[in-house]
PDB file of C-alpha atoms and ligand atoms in Angstrom:
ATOM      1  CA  UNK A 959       0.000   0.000   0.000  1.00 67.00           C
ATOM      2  CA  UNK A 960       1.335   3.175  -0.587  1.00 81.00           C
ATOM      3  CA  UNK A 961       1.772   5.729   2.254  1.00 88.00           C
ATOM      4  CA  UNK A 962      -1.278   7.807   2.932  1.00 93.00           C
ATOM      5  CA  UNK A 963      -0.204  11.929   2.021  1.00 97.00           C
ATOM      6  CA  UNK A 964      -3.754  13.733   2.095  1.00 98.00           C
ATOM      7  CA  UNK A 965      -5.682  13.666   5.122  1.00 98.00           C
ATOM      8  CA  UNK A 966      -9.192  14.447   5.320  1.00 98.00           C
ATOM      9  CA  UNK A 967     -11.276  15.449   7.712  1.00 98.00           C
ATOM     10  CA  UNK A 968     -14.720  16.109   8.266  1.00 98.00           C
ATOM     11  CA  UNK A 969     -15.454  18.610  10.805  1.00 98.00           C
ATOM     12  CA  UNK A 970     -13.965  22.006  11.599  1.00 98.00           C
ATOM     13  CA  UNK A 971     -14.185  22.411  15.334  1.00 98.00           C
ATOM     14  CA  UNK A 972     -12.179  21.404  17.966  1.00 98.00           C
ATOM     15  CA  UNK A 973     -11.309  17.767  17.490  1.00 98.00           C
ATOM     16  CA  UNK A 974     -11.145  18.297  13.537  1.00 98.00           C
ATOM     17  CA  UNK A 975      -8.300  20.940  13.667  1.00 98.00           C
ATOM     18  CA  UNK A 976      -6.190  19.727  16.387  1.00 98.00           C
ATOM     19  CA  UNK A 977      -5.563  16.994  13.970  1.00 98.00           C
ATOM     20  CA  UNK A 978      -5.284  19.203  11.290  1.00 98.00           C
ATOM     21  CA  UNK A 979      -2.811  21.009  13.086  1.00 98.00           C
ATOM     22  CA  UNK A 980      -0.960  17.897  14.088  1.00 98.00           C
ATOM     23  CA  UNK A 981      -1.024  16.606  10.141  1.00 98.00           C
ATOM     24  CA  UNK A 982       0.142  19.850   9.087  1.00 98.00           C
ATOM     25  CA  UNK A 983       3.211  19.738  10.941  1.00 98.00           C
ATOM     26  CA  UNK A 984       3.694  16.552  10.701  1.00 98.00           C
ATOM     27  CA  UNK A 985       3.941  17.245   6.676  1.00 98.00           C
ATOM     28  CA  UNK A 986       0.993  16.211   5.203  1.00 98.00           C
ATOM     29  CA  UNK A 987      -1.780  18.023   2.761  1.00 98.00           C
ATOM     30  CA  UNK A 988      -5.185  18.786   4.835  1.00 98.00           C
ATOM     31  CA  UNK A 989      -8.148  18.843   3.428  1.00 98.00           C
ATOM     32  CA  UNK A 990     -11.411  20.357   5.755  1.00 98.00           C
ATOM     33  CA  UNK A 991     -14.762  20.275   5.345  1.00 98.00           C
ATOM     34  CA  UNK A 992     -17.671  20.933   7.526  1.00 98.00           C
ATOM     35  CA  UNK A 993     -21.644  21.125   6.768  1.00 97.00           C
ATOM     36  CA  UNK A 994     -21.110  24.092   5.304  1.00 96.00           C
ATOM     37  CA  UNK A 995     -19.567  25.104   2.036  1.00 95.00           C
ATOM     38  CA  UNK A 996     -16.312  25.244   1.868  1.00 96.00           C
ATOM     39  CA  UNK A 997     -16.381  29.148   0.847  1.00 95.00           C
ATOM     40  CA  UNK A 998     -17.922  29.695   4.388  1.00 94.00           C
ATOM     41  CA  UNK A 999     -14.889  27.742   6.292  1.00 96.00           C
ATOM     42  CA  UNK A1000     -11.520  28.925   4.408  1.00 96.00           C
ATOM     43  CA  UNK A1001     -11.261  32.236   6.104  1.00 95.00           C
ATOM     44  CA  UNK A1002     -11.140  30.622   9.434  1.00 95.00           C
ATOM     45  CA  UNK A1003      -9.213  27.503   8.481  1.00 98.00           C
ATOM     46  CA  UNK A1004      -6.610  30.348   7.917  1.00 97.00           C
ATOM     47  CA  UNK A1005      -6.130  31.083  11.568  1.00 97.00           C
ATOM     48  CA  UNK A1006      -7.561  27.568  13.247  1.00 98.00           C
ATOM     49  CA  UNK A1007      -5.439  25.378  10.918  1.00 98.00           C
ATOM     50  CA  UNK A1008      -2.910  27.600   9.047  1.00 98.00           C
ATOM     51  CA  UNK A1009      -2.356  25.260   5.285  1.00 98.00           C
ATOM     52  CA  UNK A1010      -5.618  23.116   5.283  1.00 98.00           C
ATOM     53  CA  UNK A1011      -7.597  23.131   2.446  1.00 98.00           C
ATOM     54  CA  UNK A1012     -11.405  24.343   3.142  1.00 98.00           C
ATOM     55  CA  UNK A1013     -13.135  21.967   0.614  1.00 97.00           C
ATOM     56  CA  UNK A1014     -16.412  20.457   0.331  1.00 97.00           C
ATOM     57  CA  UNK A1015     -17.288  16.867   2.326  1.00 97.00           C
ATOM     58  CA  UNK A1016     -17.391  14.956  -1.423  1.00 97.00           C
ATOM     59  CA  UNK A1017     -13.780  16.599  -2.513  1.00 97.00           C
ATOM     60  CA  UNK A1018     -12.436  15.588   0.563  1.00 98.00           C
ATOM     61  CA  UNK A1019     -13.407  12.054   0.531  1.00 98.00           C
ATOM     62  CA  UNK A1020     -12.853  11.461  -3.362  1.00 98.00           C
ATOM     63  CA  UNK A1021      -9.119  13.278  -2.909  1.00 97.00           C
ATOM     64  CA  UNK A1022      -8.279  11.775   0.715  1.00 98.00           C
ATOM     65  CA  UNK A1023      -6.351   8.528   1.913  1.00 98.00           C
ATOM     66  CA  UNK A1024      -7.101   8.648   5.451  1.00 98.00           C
ATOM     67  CA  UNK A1025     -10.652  10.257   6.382  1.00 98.00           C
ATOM     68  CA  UNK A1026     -10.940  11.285   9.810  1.00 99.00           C
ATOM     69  CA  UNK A1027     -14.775  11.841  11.272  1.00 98.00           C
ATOM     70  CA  UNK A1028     -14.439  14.588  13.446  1.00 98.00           C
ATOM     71  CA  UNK A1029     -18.331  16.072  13.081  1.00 98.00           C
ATOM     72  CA  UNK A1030     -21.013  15.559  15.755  1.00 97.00           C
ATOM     73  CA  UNK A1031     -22.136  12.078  16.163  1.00 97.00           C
ATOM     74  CA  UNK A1032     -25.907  12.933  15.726  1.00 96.00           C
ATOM     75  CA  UNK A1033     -24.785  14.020  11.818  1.00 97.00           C
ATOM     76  CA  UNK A1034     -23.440  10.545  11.466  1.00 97.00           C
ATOM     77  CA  UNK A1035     -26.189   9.377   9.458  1.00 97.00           C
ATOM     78  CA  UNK A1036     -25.294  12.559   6.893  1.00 97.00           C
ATOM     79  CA  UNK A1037     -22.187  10.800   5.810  1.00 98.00           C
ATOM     80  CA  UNK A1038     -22.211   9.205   2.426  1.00 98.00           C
ATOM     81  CA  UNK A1039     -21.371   5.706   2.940  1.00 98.00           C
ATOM     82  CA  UNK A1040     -21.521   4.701  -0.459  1.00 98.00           C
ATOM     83  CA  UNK A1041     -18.500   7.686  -0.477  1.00 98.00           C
ATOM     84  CA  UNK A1042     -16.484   6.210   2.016  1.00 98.00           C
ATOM     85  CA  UNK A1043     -16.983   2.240   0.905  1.00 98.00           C
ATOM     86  CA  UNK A1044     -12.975   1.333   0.649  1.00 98.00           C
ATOM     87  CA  UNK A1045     -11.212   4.170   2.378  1.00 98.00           C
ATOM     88  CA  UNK A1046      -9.507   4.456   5.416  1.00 98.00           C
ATOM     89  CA  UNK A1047     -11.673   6.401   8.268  1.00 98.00           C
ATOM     90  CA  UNK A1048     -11.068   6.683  11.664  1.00 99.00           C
ATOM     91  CA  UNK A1049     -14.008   7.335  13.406  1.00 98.00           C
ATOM     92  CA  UNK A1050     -13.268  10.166  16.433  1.00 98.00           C
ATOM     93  CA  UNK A1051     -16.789  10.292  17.593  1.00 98.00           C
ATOM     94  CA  UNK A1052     -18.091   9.872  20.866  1.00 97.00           C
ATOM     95  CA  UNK A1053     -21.860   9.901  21.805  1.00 96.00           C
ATOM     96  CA  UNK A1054     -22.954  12.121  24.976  1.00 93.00           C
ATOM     97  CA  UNK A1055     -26.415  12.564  25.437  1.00 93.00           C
ATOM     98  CA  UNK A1056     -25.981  15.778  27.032  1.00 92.00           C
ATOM     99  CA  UNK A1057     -24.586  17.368  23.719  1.00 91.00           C
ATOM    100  CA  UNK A1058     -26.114  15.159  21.179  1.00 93.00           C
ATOM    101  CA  UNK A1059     -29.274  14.617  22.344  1.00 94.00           C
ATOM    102  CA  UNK A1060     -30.676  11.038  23.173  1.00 95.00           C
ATOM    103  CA  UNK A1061     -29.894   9.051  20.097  1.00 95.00           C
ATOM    104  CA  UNK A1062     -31.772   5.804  21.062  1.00 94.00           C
ATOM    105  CA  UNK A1063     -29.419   3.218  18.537  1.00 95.00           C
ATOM    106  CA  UNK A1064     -26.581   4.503  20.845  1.00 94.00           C
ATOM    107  CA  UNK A1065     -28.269   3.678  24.335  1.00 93.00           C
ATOM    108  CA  UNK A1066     -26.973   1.086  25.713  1.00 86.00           C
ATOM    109  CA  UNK A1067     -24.649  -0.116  22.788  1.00 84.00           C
ATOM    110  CA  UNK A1068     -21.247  -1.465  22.970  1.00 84.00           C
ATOM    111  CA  UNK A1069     -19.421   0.728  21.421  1.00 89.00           C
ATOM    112  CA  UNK A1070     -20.569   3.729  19.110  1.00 95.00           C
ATOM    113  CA  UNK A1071     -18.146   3.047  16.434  1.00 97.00           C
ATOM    114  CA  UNK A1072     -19.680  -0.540  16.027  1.00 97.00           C
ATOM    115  CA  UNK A1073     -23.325   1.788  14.945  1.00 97.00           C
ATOM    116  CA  UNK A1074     -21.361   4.114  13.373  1.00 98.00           C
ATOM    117  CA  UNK A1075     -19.776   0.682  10.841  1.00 98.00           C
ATOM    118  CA  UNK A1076     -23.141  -0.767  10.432  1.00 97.00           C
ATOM    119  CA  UNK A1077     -23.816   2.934   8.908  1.00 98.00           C
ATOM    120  CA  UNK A1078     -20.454   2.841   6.914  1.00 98.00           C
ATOM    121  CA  UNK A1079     -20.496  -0.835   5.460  1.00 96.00           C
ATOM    122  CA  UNK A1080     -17.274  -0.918   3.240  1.00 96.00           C
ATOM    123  CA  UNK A1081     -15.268   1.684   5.066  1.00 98.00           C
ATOM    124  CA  UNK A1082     -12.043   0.740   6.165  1.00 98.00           C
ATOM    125  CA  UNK A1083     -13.170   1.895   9.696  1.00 98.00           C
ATOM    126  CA  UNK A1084     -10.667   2.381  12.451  1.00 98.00           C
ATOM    127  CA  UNK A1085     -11.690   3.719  16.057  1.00 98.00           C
ATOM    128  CA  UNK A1086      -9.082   5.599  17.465  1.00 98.00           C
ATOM    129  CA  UNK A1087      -8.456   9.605  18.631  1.00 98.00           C
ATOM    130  CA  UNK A1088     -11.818   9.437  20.894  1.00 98.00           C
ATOM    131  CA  UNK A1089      -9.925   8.770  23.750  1.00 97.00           C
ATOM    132  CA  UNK A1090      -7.803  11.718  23.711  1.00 97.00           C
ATOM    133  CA  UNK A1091      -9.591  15.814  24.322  1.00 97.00           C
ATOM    134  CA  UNK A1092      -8.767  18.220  21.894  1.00 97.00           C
ATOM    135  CA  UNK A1093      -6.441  19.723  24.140  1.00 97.00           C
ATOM    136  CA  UNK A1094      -4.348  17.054  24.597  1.00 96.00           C
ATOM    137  CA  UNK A1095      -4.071  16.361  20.479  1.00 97.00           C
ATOM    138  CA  UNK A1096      -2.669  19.881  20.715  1.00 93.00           C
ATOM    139  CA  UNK A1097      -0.586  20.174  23.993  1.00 94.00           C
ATOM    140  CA  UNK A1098       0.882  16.169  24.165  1.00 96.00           C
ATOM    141  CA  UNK A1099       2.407  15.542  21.106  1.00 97.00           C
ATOM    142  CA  UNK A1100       5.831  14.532  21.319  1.00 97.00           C
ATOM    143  CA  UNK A1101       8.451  13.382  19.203  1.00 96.00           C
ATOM    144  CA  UNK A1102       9.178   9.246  18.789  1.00 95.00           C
ATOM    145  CA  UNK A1103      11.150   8.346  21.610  1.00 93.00           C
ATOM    146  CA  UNK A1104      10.209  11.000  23.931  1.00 97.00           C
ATOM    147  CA  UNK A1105       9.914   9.561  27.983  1.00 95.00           C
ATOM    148  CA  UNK A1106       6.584  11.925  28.209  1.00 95.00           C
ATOM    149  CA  UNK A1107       4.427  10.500  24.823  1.00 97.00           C
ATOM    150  CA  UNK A1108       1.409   9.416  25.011  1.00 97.00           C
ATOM    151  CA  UNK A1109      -0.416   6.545  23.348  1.00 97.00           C
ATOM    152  CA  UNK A1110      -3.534   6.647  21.114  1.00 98.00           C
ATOM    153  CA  UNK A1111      -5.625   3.474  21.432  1.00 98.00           C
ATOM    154  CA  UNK A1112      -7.232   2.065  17.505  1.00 98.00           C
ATOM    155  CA  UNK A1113      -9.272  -0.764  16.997  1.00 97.00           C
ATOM    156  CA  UNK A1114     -10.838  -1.827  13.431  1.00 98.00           C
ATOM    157  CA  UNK A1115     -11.655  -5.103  11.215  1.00 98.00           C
ATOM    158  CA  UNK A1116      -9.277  -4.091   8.842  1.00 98.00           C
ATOM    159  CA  UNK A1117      -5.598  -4.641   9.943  1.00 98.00           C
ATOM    160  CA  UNK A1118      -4.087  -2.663   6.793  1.00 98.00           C
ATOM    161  CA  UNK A1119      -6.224   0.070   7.543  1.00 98.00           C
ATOM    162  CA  UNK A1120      -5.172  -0.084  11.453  1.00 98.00           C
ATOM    163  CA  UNK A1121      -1.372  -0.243  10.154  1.00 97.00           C
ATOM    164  CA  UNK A1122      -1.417   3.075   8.330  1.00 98.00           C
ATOM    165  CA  UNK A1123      -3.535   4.801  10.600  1.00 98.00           C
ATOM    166  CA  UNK A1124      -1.105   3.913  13.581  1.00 98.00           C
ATOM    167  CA  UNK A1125       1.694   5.171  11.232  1.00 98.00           C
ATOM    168  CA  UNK A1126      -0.195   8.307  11.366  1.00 98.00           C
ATOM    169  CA  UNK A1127      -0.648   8.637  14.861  1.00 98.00           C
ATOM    170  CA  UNK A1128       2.998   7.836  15.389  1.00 98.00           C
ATOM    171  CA  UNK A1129       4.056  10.739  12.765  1.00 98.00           C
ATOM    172  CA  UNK A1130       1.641  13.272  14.410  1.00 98.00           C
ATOM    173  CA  UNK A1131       3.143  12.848  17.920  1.00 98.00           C
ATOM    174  CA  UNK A1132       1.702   9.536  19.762  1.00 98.00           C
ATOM    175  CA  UNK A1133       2.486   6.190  20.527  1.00 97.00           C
ATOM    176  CA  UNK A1134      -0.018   3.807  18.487  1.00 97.00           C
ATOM    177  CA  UNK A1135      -1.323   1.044  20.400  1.00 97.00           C
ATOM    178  CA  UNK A1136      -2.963  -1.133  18.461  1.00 97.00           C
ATOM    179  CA  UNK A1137      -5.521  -4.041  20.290  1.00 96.00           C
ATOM    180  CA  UNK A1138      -7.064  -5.423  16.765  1.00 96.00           C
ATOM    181  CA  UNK A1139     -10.745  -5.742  16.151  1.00 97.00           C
ATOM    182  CA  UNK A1140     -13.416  -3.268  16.323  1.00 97.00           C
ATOM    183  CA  UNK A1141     -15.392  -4.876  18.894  1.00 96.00           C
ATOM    184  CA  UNK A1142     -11.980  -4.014  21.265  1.00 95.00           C
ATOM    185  CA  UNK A1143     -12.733  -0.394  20.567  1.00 96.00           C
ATOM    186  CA  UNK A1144     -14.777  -0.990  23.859  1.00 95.00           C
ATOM    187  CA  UNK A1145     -11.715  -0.906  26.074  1.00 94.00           C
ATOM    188  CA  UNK A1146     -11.281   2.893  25.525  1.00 96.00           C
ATOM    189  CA  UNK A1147     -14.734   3.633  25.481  1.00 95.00           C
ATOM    190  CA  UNK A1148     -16.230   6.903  26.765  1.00 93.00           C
ATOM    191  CA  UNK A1149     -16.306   6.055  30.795  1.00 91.00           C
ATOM    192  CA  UNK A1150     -14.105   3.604  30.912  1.00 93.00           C
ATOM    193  CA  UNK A1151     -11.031   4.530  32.864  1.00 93.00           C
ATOM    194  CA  UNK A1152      -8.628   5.173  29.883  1.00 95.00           C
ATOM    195  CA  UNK A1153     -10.880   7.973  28.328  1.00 96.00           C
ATOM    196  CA  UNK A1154      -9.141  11.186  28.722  1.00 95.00           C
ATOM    197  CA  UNK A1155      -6.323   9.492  31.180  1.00 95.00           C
ATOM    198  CA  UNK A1156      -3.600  10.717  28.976  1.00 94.00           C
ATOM    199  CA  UNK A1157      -1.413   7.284  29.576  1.00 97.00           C
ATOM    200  CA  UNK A1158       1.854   6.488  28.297  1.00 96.00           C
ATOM    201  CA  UNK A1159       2.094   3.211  25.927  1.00 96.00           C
ATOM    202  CA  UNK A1160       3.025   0.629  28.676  1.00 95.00           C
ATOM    203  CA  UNK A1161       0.413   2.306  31.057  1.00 96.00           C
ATOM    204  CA  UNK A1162      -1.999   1.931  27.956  1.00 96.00           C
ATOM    205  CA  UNK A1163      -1.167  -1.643  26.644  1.00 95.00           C
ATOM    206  CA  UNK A1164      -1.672  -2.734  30.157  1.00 95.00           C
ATOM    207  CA  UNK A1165      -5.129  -1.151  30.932  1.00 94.00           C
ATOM    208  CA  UNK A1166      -6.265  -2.702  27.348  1.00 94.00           C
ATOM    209  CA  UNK A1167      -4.366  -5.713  27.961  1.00 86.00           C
ATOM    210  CA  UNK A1168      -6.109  -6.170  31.124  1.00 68.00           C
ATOM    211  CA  UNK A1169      -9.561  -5.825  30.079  1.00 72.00           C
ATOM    212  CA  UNK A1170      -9.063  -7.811  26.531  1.00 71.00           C
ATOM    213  CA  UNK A1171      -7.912 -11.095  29.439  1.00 67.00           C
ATOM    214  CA  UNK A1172     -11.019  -9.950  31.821  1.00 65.00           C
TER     215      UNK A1172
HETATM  216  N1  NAP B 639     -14.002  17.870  22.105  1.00 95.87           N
HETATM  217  C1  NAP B 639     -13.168  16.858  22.376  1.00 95.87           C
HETATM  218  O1  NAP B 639     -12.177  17.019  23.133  1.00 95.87           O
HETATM  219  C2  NAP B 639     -13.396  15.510  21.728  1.00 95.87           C
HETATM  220  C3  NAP B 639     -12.473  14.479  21.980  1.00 95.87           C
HETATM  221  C4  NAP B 639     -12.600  13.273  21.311  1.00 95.87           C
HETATM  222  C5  NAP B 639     -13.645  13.082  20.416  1.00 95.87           C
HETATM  223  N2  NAP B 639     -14.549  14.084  20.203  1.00 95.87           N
HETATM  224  C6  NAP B 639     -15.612  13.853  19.209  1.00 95.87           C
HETATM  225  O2  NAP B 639     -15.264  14.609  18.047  1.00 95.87           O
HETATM  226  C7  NAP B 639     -16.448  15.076  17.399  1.00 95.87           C
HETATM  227  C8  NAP B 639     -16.334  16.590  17.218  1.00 95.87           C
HETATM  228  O3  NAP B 639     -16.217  17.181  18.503  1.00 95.87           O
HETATM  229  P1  NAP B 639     -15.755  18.703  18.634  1.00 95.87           P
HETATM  230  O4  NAP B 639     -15.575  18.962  20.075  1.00 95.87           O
HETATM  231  O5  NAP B 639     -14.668  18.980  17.677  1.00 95.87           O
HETATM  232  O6  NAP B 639     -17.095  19.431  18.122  1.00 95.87           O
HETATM  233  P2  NAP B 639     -17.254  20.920  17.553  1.00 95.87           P
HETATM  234  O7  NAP B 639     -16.149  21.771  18.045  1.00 95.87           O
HETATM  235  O8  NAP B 639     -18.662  21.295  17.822  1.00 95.87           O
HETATM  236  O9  NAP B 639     -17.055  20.721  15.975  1.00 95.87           O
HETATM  237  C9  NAP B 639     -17.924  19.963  15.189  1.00 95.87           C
HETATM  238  C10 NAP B 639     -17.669  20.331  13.739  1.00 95.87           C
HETATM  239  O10 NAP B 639     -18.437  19.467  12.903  1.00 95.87           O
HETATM  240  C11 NAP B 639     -19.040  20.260  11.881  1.00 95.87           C
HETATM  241  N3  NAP B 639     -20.198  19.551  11.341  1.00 95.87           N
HETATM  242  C12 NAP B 639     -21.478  19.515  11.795  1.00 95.87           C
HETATM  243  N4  NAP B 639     -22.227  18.710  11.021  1.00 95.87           N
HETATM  244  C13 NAP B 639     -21.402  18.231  10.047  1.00 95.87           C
HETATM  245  C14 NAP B 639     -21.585  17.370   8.936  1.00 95.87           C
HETATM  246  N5  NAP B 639     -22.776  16.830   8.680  1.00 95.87           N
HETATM  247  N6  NAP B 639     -20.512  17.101   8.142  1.00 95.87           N
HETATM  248  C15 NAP B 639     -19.299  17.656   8.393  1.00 95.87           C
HETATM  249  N7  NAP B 639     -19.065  18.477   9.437  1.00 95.87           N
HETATM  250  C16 NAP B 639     -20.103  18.763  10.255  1.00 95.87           C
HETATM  251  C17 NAP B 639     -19.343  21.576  12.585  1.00 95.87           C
HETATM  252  O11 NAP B 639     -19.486  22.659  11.693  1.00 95.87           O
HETATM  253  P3  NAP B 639     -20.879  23.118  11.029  1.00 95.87           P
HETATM  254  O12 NAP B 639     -21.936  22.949  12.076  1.00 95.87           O
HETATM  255  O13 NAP B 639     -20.601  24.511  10.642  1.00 95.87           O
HETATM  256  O14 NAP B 639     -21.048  22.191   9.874  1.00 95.87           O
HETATM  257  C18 NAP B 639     -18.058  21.761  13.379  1.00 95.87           C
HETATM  258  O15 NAP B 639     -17.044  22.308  12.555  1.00 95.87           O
HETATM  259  C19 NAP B 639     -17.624  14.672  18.282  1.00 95.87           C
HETATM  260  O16 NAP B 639     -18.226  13.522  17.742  1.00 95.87           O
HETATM  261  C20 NAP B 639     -16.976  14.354  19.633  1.00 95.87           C
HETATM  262  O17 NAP B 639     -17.665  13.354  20.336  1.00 95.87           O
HETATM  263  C21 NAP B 639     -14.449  15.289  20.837  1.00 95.87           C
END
């Protein structure tokens, strides 16, 4: 496979361009797009994520290798999945009633990614950045090697697709942990004690570890 160069994301708030941000600088070509057009976003793509492309939702899936859902999880069901059948997403979103209303498929399931596949069937779809505030994406990237780096947790069906997208964490500033299938994507689940912990790999592998033996 060759190595993913255009990221795309969908979304232009707070999750959407810290990774922009983090792409950027880690050299590759961004691509934005939000609901809106993408005449309506470029202006202030120039000061939230200095380089990234405003473009609209279609352009940035057709001209993407890695698509990164970064959009409320109540617009899931606006994404094209006949669009996205074959490419790489990773799928940021978390659902909190609070903010996105009651959503009653998500009540009680699993894990919100697992919805959000059934929705996508054919996308490459790898959970992974949900973990992890916006805040952190900005302030806690580190270079490889660094004693203080933290680890991003991904989980998907496809293992190619998990093997480029942990390349990509590792280039923007994390240490990938990778624990295989989607259904793991539980492990790092909103409430469960590794959301938002801001762990180091071995802290991470063995809070996964652990629950994947439980
Ligand atoms: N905030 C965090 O620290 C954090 C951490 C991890 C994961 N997440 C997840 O990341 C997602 C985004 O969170 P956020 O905090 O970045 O939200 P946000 O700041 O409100 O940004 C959401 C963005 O999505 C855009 N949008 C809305 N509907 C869209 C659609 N149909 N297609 C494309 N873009 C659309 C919005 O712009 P328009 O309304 O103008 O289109 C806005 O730019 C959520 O699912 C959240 O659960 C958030």
């Amino acid at each position: 496979m060759t190595e993913p160069k255009v990221i795309g994301i969908l979304g232009a708030g707070r999750v959407g361009t810290a990774i922009a941000r983090r792409a950027l600088a880690a050299g590759y070509e961004v691509r934005v797009a939000s609901s809106r057009p993408a005449s309506e976003i470029s202006l202030v793509l120039q000061f939230t994520a200095p380089g990234a492309i405003a473009s609209d939702a279609a352009d940035v899936i057709a001209e993407s290798d890695i698509v990164v859902l970064a959009l409320p999880l109540s617009k899931y069901r606006s994404l094209d999945a006949k669009a996205l059948a074959g490419k790489i997403v990773i799928d940021t979103m978390n659902y909190w009633a609070p903010t996105d209303g009651t959503l009653p498929e998500f009540e009680g399931a699993p894990s919100s990614s697992e919805v959000v596949a059934d929705h996508l069937e054919g996308a490459r779809l790898v959970r992974s950045f949900n973990h992890m505030g916006y805040h952190q994406i900005d302030g806690e990237a580190r270079p490889k090697g660094d004693p203080d780096r933290r680890a991003m947790a991904l989980a998907g069906d496809d293992a190619d697709a998990r093997a480029a997208v942990a390349r990509f964490i590792d280039r923007i500033g994390f240490d990938p942990v990778d624990v295989g299938g989607l259904a793991h994507a539980r492990g790092f689940a909103i409430g469960t004690p590794v959301f938002g912990a801001g762990m180091r790999r071995d802290e991470l592998q063995a809070a996964l570890g652990a629950r994947l033996a439980a």
